[in-house]
Coordinates of C-alpha atoms in Angstrom, one line a residue:
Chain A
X1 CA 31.9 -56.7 0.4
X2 CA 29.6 -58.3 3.1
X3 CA 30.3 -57.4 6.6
X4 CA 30.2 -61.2 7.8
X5 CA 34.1 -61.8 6.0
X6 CA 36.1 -61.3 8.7
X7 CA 35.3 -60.8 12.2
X8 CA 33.8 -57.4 13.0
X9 CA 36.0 -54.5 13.9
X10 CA 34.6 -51.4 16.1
X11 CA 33.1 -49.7 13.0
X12 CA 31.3 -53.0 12.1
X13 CA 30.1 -53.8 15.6
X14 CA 28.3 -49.9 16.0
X15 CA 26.8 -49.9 12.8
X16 CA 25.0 -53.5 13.6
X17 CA 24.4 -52.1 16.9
X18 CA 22.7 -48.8 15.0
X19 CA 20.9 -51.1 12.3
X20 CA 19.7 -53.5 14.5
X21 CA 17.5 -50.9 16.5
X22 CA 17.2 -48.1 13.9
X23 CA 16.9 -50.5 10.8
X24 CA 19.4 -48.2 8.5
X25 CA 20.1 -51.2 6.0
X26 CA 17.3 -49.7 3.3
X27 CA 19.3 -46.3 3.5
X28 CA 22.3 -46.9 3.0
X29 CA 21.9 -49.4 0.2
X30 CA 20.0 -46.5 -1.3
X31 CA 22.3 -43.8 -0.6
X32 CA 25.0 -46.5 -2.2
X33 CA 23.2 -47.0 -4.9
X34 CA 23.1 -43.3 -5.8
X35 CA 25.1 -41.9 -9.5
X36 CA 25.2 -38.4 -11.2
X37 CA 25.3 -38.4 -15.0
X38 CA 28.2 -37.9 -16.2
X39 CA 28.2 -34.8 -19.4
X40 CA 30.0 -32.0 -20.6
X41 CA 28.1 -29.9 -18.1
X42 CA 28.4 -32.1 -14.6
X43 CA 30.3 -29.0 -13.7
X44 CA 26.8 -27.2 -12.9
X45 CA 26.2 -30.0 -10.4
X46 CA 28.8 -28.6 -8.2
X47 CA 26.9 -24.5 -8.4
X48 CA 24.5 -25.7 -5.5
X49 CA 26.5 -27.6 -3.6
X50 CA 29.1 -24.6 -3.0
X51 CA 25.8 -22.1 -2.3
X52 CA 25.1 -24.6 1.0
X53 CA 28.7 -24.1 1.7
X54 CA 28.7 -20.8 1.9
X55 CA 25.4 -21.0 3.7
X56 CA 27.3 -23.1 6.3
X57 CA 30.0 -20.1 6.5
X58 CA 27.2 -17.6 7.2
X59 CA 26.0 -19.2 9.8
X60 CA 29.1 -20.0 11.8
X61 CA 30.7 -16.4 11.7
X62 CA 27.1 -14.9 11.9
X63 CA 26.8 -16.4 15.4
X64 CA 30.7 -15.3 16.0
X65 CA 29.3 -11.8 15.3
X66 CA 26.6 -12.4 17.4
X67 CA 28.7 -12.5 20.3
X68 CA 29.5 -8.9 20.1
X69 CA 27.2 -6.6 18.1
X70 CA 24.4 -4.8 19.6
X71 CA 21.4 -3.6 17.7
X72 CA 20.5 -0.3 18.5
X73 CA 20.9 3.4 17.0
X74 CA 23.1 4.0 19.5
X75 CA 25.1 0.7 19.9
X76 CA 25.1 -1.1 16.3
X77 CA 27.5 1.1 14.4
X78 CA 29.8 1.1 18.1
X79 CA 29.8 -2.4 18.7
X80 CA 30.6 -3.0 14.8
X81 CA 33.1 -0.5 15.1
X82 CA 34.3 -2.4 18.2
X83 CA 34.4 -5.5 16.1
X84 CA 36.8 -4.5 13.5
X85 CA 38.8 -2.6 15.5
X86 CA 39.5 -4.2 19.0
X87 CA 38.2 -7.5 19.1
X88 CA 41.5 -10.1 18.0
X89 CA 40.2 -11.2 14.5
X90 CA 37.1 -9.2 14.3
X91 CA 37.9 -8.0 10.9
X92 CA 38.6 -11.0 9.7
X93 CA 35.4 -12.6 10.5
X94 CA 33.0 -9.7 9.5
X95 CA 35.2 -9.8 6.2
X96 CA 34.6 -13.5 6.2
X97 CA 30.6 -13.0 6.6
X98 CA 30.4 -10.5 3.9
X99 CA 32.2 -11.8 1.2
X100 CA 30.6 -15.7 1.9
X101 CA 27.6 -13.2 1.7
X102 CA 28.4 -12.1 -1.8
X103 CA 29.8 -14.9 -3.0
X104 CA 26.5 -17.4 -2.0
X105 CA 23.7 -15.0 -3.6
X106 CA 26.5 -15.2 -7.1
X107 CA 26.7 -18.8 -7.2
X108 CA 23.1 -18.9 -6.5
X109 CA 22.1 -17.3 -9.0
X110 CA 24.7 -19.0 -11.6
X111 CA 22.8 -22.2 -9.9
X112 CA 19.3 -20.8 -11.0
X113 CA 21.0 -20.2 -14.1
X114 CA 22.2 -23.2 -15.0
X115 CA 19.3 -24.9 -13.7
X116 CA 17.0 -22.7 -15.8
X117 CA 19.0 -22.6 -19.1
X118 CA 19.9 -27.4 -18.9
X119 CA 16.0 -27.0 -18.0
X120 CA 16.7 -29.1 -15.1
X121 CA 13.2 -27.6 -13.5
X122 CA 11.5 -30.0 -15.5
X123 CA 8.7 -32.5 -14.3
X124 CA 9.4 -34.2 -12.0
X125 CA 11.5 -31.4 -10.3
X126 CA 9.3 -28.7 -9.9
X127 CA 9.3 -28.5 -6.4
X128 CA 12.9 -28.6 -6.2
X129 CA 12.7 -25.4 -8.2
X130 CA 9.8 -23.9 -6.2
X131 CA 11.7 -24.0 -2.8
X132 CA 15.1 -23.0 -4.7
X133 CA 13.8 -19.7 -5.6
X134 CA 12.3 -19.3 -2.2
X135 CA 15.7 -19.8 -1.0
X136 CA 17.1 -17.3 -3.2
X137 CA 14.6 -14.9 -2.1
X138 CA 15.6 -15.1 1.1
X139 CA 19.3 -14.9 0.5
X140 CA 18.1 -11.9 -1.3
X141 CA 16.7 -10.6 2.5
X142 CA 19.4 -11.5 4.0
X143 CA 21.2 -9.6 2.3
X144 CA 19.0 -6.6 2.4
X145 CA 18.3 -6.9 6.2
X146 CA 21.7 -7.4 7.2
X147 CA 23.0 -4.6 5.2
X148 CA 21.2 -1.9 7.6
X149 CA 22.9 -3.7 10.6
X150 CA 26.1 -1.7 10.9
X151 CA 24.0 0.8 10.7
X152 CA 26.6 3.3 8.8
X153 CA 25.5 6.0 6.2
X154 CA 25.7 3.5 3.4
X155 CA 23.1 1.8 5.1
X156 CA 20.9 3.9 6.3
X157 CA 20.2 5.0 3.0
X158 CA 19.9 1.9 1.0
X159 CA 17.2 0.9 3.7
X160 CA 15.3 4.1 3.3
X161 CA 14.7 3.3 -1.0
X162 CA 14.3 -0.3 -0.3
X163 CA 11.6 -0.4 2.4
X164 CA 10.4 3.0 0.3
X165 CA 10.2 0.5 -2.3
X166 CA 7.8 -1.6 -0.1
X167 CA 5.7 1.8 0.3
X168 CA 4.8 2.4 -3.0
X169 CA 2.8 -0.9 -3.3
X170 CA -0.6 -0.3 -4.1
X171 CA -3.2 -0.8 -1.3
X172 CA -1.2 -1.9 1.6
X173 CA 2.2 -0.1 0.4
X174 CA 1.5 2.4 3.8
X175 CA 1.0 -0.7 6.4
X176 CA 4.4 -2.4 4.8
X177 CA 6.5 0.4 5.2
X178 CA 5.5 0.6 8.9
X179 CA 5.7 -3.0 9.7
X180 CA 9.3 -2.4 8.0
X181 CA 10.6 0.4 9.2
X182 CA 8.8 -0.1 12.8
X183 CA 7.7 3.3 12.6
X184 CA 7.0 6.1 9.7
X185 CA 10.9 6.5 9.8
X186 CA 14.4 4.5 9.6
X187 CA 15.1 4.8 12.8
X188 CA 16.8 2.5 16.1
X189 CA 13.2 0.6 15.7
X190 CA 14.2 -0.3 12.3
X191 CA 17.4 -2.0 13.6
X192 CA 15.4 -3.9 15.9
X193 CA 12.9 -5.2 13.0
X194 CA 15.9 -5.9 11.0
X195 CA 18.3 -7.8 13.2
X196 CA 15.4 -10.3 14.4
X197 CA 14.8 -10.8 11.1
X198 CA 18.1 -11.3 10.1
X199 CA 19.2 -13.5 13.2
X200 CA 15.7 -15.9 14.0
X201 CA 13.1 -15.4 10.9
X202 CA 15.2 -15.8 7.9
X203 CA 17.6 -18.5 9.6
X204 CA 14.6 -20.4 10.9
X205 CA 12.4 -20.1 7.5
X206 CA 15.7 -20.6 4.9
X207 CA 17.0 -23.5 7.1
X208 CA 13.4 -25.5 5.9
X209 CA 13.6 -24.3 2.8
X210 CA 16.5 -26.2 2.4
X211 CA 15.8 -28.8 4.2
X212 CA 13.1 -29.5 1.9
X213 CA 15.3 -28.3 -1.1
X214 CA 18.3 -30.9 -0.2
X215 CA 15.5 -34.0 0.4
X216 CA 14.2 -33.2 -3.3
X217 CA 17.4 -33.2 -4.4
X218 CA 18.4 -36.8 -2.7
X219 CA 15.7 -38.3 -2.9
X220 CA 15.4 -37.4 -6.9
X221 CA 19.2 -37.6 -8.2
X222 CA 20.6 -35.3 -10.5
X223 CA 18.7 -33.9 -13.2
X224 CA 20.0 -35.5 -16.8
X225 CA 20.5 -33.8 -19.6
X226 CA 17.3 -32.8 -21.9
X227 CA 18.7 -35.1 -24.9
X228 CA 19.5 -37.7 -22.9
X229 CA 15.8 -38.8 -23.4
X230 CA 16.3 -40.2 -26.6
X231 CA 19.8 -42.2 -25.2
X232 CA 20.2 -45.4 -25.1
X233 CA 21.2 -47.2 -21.5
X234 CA 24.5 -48.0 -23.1
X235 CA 25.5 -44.4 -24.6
X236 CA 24.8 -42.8 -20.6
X237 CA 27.7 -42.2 -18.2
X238 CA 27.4 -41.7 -14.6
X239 CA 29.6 -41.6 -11.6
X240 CA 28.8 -42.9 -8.3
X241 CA 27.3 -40.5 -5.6
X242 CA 29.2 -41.9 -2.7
X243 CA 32.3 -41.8 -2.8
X244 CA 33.7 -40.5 -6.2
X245 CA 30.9 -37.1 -6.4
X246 CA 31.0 -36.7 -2.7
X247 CA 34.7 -36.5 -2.4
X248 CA 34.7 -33.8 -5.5
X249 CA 32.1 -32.1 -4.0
X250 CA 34.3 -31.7 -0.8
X251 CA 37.6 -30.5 -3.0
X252 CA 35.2 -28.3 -4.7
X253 CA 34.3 -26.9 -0.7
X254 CA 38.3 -26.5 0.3
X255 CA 39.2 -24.9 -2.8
X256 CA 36.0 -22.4 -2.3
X257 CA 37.4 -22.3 1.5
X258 CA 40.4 -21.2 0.7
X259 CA 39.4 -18.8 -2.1
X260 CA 36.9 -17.0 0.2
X261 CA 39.9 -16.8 3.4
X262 CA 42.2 -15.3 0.0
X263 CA 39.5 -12.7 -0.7
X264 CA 39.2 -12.1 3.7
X265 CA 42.6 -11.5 4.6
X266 CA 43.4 -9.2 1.4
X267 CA 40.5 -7.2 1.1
X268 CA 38.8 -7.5 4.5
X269 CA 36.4 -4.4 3.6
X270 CA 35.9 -5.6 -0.3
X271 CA 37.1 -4.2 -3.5
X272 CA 35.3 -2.8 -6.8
X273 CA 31.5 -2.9 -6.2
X274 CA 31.5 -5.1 -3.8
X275 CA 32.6 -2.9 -1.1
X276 CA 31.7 -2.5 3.0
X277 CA 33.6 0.2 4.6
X278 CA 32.0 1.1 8.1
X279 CA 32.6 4.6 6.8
X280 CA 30.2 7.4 8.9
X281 CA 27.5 6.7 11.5
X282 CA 24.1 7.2 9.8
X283 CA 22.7 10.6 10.7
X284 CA 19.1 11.2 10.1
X285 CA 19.5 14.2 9.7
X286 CA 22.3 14.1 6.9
X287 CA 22.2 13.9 2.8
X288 CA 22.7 11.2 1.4
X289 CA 26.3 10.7 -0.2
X290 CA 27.2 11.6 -3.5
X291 CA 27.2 8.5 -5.0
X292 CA 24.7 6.2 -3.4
X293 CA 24.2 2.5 -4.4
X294 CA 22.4 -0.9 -3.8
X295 CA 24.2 -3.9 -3.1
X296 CA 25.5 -5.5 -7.1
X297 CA 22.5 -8.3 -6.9
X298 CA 20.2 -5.3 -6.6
X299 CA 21.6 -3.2 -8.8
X300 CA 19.9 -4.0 -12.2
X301 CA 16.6 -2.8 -10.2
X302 CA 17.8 -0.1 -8.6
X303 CA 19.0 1.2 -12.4
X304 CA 15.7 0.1 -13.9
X305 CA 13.7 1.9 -11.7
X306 CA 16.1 5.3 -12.1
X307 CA 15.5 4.9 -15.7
X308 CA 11.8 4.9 -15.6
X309 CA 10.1 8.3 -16.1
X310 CA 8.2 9.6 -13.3
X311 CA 4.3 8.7 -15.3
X312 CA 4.1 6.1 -17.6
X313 CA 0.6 5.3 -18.9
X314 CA -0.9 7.8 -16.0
X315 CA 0.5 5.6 -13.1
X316 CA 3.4 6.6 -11.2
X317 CA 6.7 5.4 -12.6
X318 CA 8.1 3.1 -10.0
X319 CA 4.8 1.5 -9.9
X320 CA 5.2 0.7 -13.3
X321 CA 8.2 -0.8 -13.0
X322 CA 7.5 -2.4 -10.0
X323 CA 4.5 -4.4 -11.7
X324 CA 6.9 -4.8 -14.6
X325 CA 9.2 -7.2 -12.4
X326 CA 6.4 -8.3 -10.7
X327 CA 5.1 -10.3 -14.0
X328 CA 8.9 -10.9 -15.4
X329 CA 9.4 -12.7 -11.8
X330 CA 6.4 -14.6 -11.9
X331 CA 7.1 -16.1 -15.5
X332 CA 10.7 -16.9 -14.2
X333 CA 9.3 -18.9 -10.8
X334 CA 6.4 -20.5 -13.1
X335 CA 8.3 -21.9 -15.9
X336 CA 8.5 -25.7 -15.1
X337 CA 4.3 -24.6 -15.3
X338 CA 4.8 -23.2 -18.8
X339 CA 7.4 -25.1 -20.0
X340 CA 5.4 -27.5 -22.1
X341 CA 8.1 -29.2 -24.2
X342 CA 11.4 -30.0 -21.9
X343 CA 9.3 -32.8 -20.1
X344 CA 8.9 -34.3 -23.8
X345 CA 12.7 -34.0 -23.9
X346 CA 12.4 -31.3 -26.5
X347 CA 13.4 -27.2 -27.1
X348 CA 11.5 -24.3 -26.1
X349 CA 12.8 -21.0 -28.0
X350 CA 10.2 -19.7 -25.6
X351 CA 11.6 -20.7 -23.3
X352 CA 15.3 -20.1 -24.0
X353 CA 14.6 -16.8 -25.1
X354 CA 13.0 -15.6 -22.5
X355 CA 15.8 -16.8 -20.0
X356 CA 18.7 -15.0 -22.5
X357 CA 16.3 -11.7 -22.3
X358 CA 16.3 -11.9 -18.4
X359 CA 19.9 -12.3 -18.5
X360 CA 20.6 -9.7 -20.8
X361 CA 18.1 -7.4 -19.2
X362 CA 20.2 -7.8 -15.9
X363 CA 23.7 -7.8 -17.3
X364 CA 23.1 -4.6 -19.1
X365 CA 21.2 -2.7 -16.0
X366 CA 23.9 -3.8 -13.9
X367 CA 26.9 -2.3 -16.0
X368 CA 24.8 0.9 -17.1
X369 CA 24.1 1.0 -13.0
X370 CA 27.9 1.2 -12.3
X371 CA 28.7 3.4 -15.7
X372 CA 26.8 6.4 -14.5
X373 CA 27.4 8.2 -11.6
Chain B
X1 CA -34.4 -32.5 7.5
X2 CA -34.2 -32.8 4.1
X3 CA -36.3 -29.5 3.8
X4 CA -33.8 -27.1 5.3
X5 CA -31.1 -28.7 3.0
X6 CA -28.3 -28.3 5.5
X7 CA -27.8 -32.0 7.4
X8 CA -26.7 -32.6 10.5
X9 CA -23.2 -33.3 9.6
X10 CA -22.8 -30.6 7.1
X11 CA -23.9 -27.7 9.9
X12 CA -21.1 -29.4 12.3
X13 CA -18.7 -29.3 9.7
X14 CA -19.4 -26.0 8.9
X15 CA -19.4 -24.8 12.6
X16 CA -15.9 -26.5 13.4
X17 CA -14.3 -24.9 10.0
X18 CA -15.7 -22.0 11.1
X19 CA -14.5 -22.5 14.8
X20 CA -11.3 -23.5 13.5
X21 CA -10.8 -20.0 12.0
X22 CA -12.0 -18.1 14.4
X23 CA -9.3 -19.6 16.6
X24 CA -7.0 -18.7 14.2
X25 CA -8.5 -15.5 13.6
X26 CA -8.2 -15.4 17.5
X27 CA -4.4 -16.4 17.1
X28 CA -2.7 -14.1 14.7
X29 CA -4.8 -11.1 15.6
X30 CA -2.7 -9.9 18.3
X31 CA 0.6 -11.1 16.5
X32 CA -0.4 -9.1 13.7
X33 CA -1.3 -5.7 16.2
X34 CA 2.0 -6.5 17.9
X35 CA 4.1 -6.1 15.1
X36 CA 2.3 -2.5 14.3
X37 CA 4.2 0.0 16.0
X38 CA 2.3 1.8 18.5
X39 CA 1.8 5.6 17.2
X40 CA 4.9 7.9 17.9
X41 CA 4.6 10.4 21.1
X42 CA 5.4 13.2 18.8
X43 CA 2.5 15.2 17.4
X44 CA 2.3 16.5 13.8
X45 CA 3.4 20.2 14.7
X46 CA 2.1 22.9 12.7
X47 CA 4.8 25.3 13.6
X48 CA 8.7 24.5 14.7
X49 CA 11.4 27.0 15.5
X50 CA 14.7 26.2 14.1
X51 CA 17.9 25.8 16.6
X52 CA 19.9 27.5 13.9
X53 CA 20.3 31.3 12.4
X54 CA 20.6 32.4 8.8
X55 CA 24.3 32.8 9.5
X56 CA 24.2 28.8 9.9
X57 CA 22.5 28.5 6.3
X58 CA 25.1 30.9 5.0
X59 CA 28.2 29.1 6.7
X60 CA 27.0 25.8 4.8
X61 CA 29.0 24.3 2.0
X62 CA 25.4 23.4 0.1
X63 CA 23.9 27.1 2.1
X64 CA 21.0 24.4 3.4
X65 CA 20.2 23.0 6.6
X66 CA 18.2 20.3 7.3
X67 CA 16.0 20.2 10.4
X68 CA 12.6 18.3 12.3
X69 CA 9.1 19.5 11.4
X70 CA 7.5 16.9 13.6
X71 CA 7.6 13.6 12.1
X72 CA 9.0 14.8 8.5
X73 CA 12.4 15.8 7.9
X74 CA 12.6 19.8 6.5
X75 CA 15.2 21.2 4.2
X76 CA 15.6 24.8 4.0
X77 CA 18.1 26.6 1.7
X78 CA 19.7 30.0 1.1
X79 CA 19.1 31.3 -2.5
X80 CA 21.6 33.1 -4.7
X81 CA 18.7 36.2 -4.1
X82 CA 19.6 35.8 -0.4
X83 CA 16.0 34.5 0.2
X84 CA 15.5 31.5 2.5
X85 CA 12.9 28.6 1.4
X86 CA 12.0 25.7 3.3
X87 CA 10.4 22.2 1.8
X88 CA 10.0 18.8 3.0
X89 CA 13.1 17.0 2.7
X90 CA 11.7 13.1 1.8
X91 CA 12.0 12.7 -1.8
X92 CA 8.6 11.7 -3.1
X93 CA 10.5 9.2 -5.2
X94 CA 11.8 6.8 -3.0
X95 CA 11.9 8.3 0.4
X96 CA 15.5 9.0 0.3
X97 CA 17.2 12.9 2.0
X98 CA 17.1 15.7 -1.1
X99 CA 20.1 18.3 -1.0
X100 CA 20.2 21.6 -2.1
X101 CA 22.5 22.2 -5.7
X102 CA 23.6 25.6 -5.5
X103 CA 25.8 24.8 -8.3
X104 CA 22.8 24.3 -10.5
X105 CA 19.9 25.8 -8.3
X106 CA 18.0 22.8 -7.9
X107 CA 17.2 20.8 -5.2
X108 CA 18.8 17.4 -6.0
X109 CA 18.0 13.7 -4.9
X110 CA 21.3 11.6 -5.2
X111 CA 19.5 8.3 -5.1
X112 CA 18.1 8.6 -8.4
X113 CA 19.0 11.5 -9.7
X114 CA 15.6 13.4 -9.7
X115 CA 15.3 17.3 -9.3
X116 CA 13.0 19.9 -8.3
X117 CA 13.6 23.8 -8.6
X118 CA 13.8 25.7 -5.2
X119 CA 10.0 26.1 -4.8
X120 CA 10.0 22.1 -4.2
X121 CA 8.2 21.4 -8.1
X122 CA 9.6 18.4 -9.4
X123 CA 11.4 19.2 -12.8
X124 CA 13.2 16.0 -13.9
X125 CA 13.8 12.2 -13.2
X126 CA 11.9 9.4 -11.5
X127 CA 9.6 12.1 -8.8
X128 CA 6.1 11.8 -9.3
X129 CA 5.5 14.8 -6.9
X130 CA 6.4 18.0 -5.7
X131 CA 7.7 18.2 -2.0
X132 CA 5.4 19.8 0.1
X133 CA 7.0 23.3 0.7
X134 CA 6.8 25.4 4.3
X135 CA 6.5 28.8 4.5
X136 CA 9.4 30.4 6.4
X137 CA 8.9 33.7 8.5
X138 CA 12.1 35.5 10.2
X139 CA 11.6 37.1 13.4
X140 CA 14.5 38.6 14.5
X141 CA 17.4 36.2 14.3
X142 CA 15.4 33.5 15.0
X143 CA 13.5 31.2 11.7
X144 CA 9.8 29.8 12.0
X145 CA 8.8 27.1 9.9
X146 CA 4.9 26.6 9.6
X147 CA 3.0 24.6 6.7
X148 CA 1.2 26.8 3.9
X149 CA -2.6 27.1 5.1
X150 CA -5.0 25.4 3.1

């Protein structure tokens, strides 16, 4: 379909006038010539796609938020408070932000998943996988920091055992926790910490993380299958990039639209575990609630470290455990390093067993977590 | 030359990598102090006076009250023996607020579950320590808290 067959319409005439000074020809033969494989698990190529949705949602009703909350021990719980209550929509746009919230760290982790378990980390994606677990780690402190923000009971506690967490790190455990908490205690200073972390830092340092992320990912293709090594040309399917994947990716993007705005409008303060009722103002002073409990995506630690005894080996238990996911994490994030085989095209049971151990490990922490009270 | 073994090119490559770090060094020093929070106003205290009575203990659902000993945060709790005792509140476990038990006659962190008797000892679960307990004097109606003396 050259552009020279009939004369050239408005569309025609801008892009020549584009090309001819920005000399996009190379690009978009490339981004034409783009195709995802086409297998009984293309479905996992949609997993990160819908994660950068819901990315996109965060940052649209985060700077809604913005407009009205006020960090502060004496203003942040108000001004949410103000939020849900007075402003016109205000509860549907915090309930917005915190289910996209849950929803994006679930489907990135089934995205890590999937990527971990079709091996799709393999050479020559490394660095895809690198800055996707950076990314996840940062969701992850998203999540944490913006948790404290409302600054309700709920939250003043979980931010006390998290950055107490950060404490008990050998060596500089006591300079952490300050830097943290902006102070010895969880206090207005905290908020302060928090909420520029939340609203420059993490925004700034995720949005290149992804930037990066999304090039590898473009400039790479789709990962194929691990036995489609030994394929020939002929038994390989693939669909084209632009338009037939793009336009599934976008009905993927309303449906998740419309799923999240379901979830909103009937349970704008979340249901089950995944729950964010402004409930009390913190109170220093107070004890904690009965029941007290980390966000789900935390919650296999949080039951891990509860189960450990208070010595193991002579070193303090949460030390112990802490080191214990310290190693467990670094074999996860280094496994395109120590997975051997998968660039050859064959199995690891290393490999693969070690993923179904992390996975089980989780799963079970998770549902002994919300078992016992 | 050749007898000091350092050239000419490798001593000013040497002096701008080192000038290069210094500058950074020169950089990120005072990011690094600003993010440190000045020290707080408030001094440790040795001794504080509680703005409550033993009635106040009594009156509580838990019969404890927690209160500021300085920078720390105090717990001090009515026994079924009708003697008060006074401990730091910060579990040693995870920093979260302990609350007195009077059901079972423990002092009880929620956040993990870990417990320590009334004298502060750590009996069960994930704490590695005791809390630090005060010594509590009545004079009067009014209650002083003061550390134990080395």
């Amino acid at each position: 379909m050259s552009i020279d067959e009939h004369p050239p319409d408005m569309m025609q005439k801008a892009y020549r006038a584009i090309d001819e000074r920005f000399r996009i020809g190379a690009l978009v033969e490339y981004m034409d010539g783009k195709k995802v494989p086409k297998h009984r698990h293309s479905a996992f190529y949609y997993l990160g796609g819908m994660t950068l949705f819901l990315f996109l949602m965060q940052v649209a009703t985060g700077i809604l938020l913005l407009m009205y909350y006020r960090p502060g021990a004496d203003s942040a719980y108000e001004s949410v408070r103000f939020i849900v209550s007075e402003v016109t929509f205000g509860w549907l746009i915090r309930s917005l932000h915190s289910w996209s919230a849950n929803l994006m760290v679930m489907l990135a982790f089934l995205h890590m998943f999937t990527v971990f378990f079709t091996r799709a980390y393999r050479k020559p994606r490394e660095l895809t996988w690198y800055t996707g677990i950076g990314i996840l780690a940062l969701s992850m402190t998203f999540g944490f920091s913006g948790y404290l923000l409302p600054w309700n009971e709920l939250a003043f506690f979980a931010t006390r055992v998290g950055t107490g967490m950060a404490g008990a790190v050998p060596v500089i455990g006591d300079y952490l926790l300050i830097i943290m908490r902006g102070g010895e205690e969880v206090t207005g200073a905290t908020i302060g910490r928090f909420f520029g972390l939340h609203v420059a830092i993490l925004p700034a340092a995720f949005t290149s993380l992804l930037a990066l992320h999304l090039i590898f990912v473009q400039r790479q293709g789709m990962s194929e299958p691990l036995g489609w090594a030994n394929k020939k040309p002929d038994e390989k399917r693939y669909i084209k990039f632009f338009p037939e994947f793009a336009l599934r990716d976008a009905l993927v993007w309303l449906v998740l639209l419309n799923v999240l705005v379901l979830l909103a409008v009937i349970f704008p303060d979340g249901i089950g575990v995944v729950h964010w009722p402004l409930g009390e103002k913190a109170d220093p002073f107070g004890a904690p609630p009965a029941v007290i409990r980390p966000e789900w995506y935390f919650m296999f630690a949080f039951q891990a470290l509860k189960m450990i005894p208070a010595h193991v080996l002579l070193i303090e238990g949460e030390l112990f455990g802490m080191a214990l996911f310290g190693i467990g994490g670094l074999i996860w994030v280094l496994v395109p390093y120590l997975d051997r085989k998968s660039p050859e095209g064959k199995q690891s049971i290393w490999i693969i067993s070690f993923g179904v151990l992390v996975v089980l490990f989780m799963v079970v922490m998770t549902i002994i977590g919300y078992m016992v009270e | 030359m050749t007898k000091s073994g350092v050239s000419r090119r490798g001593f000013l490559t040497w002096l701008t990598r080192g000038g290069i770090l210094a500058w950074l060094a020169s950089v990120f020093y005072p990011v690094i102090r600003f993010i440190m929070p000045p020290e707080s106003g408030e001094a440790n205290v040795s001794q504080v006076k509680l703005p409550f009575t033993r009635a106040d203990i009594e009156a509580d659902a838990k019969k404890a009250k927690t209160f500021k000993f300085g920078r720390l945060l105090g717990i001090i709790v009515a026994t079924e023996t009708g003697e008060l005792k006074a401990m730091a509140a910060t579990c040693t476990h995870l920093d979260c607020t302990v609350q007195h038990r009077p059901d079972l006659g423990i002092i009880w962190c929620s956040c993990h579950n870990g417990r320590y008797d009334l004298d502060g000892k750590n009996i069960s679960g994930p704490p590695p320590r005791p809390l630090e307990p005060f010594v509590v004097e009545e004079v009067g109606a009014d209650i002083f808290v003061h550390k134990e003396m080395a």
